[in-house]
Short mmCIF file of C-alpha atoms and ligand atoms in Angstrom, two decimals:
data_model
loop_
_atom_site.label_atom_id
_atom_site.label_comp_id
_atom_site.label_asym_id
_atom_site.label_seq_id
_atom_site.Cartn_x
_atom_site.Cartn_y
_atom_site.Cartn_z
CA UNK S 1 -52.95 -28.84 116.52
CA UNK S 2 -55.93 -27.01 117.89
CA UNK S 3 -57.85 -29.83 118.63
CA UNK S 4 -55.61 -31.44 121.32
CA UNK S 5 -55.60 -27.87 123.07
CA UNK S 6 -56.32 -28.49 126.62
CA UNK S 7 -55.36 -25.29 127.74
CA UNK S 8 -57.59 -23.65 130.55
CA UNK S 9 -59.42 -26.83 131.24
CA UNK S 10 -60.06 -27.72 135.11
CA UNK S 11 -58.60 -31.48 135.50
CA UNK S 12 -59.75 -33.35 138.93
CA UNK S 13 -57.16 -36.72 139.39
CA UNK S 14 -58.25 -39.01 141.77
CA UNK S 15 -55.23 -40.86 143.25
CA UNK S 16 -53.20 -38.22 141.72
CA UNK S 17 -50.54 -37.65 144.49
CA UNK S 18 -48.40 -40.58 143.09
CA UNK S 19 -47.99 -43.49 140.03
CA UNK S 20 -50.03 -43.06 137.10
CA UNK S 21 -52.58 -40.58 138.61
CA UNK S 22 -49.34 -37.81 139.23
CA UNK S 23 -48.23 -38.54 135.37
CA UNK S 24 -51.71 -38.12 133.97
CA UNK S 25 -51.53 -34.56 136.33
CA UNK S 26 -48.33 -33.63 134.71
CA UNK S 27 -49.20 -33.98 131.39
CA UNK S 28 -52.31 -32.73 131.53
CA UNK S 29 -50.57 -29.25 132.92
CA UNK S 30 -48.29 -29.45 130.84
CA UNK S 31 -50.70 -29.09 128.22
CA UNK S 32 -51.93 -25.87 130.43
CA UNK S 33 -54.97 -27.62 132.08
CA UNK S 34 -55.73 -26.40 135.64
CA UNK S 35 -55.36 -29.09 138.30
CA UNK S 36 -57.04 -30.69 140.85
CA UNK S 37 -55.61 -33.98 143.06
CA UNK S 38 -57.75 -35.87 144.70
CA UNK S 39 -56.19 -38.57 146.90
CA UNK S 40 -56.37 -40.14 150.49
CA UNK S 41 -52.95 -39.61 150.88
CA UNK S 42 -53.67 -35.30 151.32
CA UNK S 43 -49.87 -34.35 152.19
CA UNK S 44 -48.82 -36.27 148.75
CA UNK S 45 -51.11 -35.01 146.67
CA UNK S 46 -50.20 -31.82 148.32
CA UNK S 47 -46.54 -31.92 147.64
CA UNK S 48 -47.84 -32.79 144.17
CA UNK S 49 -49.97 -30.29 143.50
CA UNK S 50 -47.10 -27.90 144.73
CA UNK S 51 -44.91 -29.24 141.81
CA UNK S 52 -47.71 -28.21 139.56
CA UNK S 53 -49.43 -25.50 140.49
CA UNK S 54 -52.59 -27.15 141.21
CA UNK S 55 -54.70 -27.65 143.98
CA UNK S 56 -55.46 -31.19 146.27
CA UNK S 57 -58.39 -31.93 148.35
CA UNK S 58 -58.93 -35.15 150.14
CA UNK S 59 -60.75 -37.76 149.23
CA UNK S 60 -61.26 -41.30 150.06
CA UNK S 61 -63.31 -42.45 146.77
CA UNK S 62 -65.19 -45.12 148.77
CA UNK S 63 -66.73 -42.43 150.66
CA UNK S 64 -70.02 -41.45 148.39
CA UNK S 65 -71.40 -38.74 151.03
CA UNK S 66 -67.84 -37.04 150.63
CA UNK S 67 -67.57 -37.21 147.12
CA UNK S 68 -70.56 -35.56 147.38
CA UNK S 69 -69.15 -32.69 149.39
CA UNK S 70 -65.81 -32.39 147.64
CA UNK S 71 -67.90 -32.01 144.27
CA UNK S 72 -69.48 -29.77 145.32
CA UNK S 73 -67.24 -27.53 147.11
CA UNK S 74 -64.95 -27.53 143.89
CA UNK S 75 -68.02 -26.91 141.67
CA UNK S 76 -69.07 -23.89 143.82
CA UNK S 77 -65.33 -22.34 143.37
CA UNK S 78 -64.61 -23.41 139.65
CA UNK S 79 -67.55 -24.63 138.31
CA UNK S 80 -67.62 -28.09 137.02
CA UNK S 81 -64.42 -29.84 136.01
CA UNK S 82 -63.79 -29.78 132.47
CA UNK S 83 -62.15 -33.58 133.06
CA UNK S 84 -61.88 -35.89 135.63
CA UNK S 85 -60.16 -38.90 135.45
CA UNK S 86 -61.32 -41.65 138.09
CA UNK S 87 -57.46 -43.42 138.65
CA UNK S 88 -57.35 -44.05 142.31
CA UNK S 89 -57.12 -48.14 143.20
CA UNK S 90 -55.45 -50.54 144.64
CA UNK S 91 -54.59 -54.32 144.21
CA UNK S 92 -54.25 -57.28 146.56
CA UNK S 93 -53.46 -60.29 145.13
CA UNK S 94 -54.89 -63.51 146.97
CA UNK S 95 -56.28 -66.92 145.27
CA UNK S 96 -60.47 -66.87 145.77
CA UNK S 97 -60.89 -70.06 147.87
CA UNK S 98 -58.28 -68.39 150.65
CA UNK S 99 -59.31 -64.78 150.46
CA UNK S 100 -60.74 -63.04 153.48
CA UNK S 101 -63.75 -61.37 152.64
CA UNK S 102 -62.53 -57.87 153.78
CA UNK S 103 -60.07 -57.66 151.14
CA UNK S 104 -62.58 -59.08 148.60
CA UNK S 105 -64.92 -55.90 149.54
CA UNK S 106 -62.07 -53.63 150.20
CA UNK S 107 -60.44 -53.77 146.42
CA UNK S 108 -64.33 -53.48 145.13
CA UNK S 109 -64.93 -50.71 147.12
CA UNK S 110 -61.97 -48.60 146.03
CA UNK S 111 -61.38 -49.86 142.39
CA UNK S 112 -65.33 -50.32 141.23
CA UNK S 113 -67.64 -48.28 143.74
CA UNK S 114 -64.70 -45.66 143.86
CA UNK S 115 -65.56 -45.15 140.29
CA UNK S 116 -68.96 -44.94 140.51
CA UNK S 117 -68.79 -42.61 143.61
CA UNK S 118 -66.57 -39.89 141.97
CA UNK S 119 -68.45 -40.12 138.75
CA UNK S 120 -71.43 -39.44 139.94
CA UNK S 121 -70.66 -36.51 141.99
CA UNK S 122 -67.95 -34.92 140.22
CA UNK S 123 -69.71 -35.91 136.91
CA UNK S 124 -73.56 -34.86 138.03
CA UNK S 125 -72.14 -30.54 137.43
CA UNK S 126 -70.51 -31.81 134.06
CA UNK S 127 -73.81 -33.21 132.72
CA UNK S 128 -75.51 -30.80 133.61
CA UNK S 129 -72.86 -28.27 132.06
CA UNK S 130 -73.53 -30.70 128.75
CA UNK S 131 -69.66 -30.71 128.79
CA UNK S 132 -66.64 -32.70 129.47
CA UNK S 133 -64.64 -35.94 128.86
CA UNK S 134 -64.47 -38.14 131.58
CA UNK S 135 -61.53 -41.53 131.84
CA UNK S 136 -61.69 -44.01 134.06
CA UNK S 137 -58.48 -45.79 134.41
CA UNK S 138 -59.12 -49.90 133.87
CA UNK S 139 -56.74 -52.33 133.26
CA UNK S 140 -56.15 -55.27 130.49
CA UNK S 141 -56.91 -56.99 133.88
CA UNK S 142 -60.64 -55.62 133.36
CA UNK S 143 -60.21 -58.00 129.41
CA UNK S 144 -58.35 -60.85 130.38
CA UNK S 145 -56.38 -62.81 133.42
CA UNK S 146 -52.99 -61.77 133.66
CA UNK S 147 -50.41 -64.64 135.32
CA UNK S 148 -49.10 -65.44 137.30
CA UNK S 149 -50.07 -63.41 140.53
CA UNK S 150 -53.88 -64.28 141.55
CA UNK S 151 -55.77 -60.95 141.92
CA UNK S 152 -59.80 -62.02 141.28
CA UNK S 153 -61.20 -59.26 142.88
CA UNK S 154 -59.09 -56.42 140.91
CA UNK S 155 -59.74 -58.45 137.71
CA UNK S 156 -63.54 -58.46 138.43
CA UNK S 157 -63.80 -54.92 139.49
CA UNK S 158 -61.69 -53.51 136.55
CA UNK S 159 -64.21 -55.34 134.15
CA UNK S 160 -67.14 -53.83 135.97
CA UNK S 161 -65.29 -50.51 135.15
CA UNK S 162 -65.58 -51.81 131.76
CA UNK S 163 -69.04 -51.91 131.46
CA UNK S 164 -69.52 -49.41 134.09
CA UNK S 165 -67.61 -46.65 131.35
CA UNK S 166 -70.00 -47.50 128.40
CA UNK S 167 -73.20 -47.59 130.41
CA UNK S 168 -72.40 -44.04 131.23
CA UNK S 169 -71.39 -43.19 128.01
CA UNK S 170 -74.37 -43.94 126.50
CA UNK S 171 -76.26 -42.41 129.68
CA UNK S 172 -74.55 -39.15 129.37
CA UNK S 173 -74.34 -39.10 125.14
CA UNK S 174 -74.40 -35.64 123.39
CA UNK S 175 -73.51 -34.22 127.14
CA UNK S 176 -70.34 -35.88 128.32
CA UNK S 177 -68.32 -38.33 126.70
CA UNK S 178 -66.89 -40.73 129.28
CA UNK S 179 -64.15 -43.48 127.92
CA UNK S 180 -61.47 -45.61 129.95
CA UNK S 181 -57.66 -46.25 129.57
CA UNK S 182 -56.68 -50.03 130.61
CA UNK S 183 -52.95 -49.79 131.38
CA UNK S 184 -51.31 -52.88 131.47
CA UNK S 185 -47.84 -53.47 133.83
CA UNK S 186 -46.54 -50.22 134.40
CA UNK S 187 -43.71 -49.23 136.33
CA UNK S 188 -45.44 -47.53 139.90
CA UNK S 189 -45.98 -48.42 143.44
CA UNK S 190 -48.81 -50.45 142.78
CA UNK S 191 -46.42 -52.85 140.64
CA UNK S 192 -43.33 -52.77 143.25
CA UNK S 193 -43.59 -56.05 144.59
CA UNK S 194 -44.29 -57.72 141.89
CA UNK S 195 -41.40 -56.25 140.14
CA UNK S 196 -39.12 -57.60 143.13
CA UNK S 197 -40.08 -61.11 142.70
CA UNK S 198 -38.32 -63.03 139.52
CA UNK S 199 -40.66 -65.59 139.36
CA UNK S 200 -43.43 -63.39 138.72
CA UNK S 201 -41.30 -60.67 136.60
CA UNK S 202 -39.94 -63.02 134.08
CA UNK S 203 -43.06 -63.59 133.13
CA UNK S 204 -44.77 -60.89 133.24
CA UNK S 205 -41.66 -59.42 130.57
CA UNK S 206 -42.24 -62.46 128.57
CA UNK S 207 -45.73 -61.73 128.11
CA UNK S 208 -45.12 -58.34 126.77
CA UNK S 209 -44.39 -58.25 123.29
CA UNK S 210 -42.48 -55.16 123.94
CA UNK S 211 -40.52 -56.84 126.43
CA UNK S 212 -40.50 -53.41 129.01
CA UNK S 213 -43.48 -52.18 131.24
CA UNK S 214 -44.87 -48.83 130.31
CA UNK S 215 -43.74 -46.06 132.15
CA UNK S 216 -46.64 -43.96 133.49
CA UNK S 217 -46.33 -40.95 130.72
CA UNK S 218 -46.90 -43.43 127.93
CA UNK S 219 -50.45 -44.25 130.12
CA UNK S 220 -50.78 -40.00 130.34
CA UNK S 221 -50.73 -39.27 126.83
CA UNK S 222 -53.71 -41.53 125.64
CA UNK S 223 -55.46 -39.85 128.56
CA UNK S 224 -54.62 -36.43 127.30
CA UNK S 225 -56.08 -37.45 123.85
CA UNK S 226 -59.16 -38.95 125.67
CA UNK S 227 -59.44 -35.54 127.25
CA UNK S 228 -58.96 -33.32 124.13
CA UNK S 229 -61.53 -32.21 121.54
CA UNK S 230 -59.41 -34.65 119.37
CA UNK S 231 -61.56 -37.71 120.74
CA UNK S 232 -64.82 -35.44 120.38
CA UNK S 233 -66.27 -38.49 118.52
CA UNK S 234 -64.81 -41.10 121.00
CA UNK S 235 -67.14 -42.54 123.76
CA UNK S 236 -67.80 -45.54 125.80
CA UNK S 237 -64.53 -47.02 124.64
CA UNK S 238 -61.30 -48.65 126.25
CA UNK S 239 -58.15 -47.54 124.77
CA UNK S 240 -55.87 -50.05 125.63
CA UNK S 241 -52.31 -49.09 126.24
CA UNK S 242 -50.10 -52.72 127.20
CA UNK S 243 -47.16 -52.71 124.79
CA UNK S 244 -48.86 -55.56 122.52
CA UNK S 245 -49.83 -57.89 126.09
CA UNK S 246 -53.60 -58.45 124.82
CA UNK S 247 -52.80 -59.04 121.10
CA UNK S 248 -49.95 -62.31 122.34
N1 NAD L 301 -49.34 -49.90 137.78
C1 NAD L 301 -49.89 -50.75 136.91
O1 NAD L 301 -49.23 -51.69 136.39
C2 NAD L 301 -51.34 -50.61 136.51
C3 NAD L 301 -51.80 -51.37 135.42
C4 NAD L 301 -53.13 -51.25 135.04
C5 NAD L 301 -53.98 -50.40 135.70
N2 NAD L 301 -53.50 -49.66 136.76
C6 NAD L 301 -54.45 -48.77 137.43
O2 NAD L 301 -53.96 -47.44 137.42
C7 NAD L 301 -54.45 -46.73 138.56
C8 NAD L 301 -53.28 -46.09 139.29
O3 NAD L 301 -52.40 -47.12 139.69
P1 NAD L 301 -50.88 -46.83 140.13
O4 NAD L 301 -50.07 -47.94 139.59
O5 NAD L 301 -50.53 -45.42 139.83
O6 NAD L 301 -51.03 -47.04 141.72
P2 NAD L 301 -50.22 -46.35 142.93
O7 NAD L 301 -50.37 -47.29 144.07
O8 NAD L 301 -48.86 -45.97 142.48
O9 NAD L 301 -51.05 -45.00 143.21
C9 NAD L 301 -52.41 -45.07 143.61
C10 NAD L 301 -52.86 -43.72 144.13
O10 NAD L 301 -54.25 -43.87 144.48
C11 NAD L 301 -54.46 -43.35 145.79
N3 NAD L 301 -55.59 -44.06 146.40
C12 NAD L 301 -55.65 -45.37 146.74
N4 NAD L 301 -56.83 -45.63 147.31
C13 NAD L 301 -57.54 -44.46 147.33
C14 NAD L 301 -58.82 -44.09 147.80
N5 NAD L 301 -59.63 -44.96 148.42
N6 NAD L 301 -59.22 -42.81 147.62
C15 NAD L 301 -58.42 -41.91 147.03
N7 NAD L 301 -57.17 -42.20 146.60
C16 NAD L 301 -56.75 -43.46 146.74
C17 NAD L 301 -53.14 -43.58 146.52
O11 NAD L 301 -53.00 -42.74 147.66
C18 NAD L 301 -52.13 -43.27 145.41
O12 NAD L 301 -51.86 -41.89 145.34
C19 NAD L 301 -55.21 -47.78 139.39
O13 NAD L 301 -56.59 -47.69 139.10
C20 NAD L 301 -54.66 -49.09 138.90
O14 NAD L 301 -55.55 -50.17 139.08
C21 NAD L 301 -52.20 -49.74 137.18
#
């Protein structure tokens, strides 16, 4: 159907070398978008932009003066992205009363200030353009507390991503719609050590009414749609994508 046509489009991933961020990359070629990885890690997002036929740059989202450049380096080649799809984050999971406060500041840095960094720049073209979907990548961790791993610092900054989508997406209305994804366990790098311990992976499968985590594709497709004309009318929302974990 012509309205999920992506073809042409210019796609920026941030934290697109690997996980979730290379599967949203892959689809989105797939469906003949032009690609962009933007990740720390530069020779991984190389190596994946190789695989695709893309292009990476590196970035280090809690960086706001280069975001700045990158944007506009990228804007000044290709004009502004068509899509970009603020993914890159990390977790650390530590109760609150015995957290260090580095590590407090470190996951808010990357996982909410990352967002608002990249949107900003790479998003400041797109509105101007009065075009362009933009997906932030949340979590059901950004809706409720998942168990049994404490992680209060990724839960707090996903739910300021939350808020942080729909206050832009009624900023940037009529111009650029901008909508999240919130993933819940999927299988990636991010979820490896929690996969290796029992005690936390029993439960986390017993809390999915699916009973599997989600492999990244199934989190790539509803960013594809997000990304289509086919969600022209879509904006400020958060398409959850869990296998049933919010509706137990
Ligand atoms: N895996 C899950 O179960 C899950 C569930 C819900 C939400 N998410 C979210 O999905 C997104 C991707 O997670 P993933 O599981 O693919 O993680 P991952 O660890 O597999 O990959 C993260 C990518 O982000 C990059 N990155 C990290 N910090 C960066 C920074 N400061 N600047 C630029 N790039 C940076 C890394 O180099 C890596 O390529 C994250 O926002 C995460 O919170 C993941």
């Amino acid at each position: 159907m012509k309205a999920f046509d992506i073809s042409g489009r210019l796609a920026v991933i941030t934290g697109g070398a690997t996980g979730i961020g290379r599967a949203i990359a892959e689809v989105l070629a797939e469906g003949g978008a032009r690609i962009v990885i933007a990740d720390r890690d530069l020779p991984r997002a190389e190596a994946t932009a190789r695989d695709l036929a893309g292009e990476a740059i590196h970035l280090d989202v809690t960086d706001p003066t280069a975001c700045e450049a990158q944007a506009q380096v990228l804007t000044s080649r290709h004009g502004p992205a068509d899509i970009l799809v603020n993914n890159a984050g990390i977790v650390h999971n530590a109760p609150a009363l015995d957290m260090g406060l580095d590590d407090w500041r470190r996951v808010i840095d990357v996982d909410l200030n990352g967002v608002f960094h990249t949107a900003r720049a790479f998003g400041r073209p797109m509105v101007a353009a009065g075009r362009g979907s933009v997906i932030n990548i949340s979590s059901i961790c950004g809706e409720i507390v998942v168990h049994p791993q404490p992680q209060v610092a990724y839960n707090a900054a996903k739910a300021g991503v939350n808020l942080l989508t729909k206050s832009l997406a009624v900023e940037w209305a009529g111009r650029v719609r901008v909508n999240a994804v919130a993933p819940g366990y999927t299988a990636t790098e991010l979820t490896l050590a929690g996969r290796s311990r029992p005690d936390w992976f029993d439960r986390w499968l017993q809390s999915i009414p699916m009973g599997r985590l989600a492999d990244p594709r199934e989190i790539a497709t509803a960013v594809a749609f997000l990304a289509s004309d086919a969600a022209s009318y879509i904006t400020g929302t958060v398409l959850t994508v869990d296998g049933g974990y919010t509706a137990f």
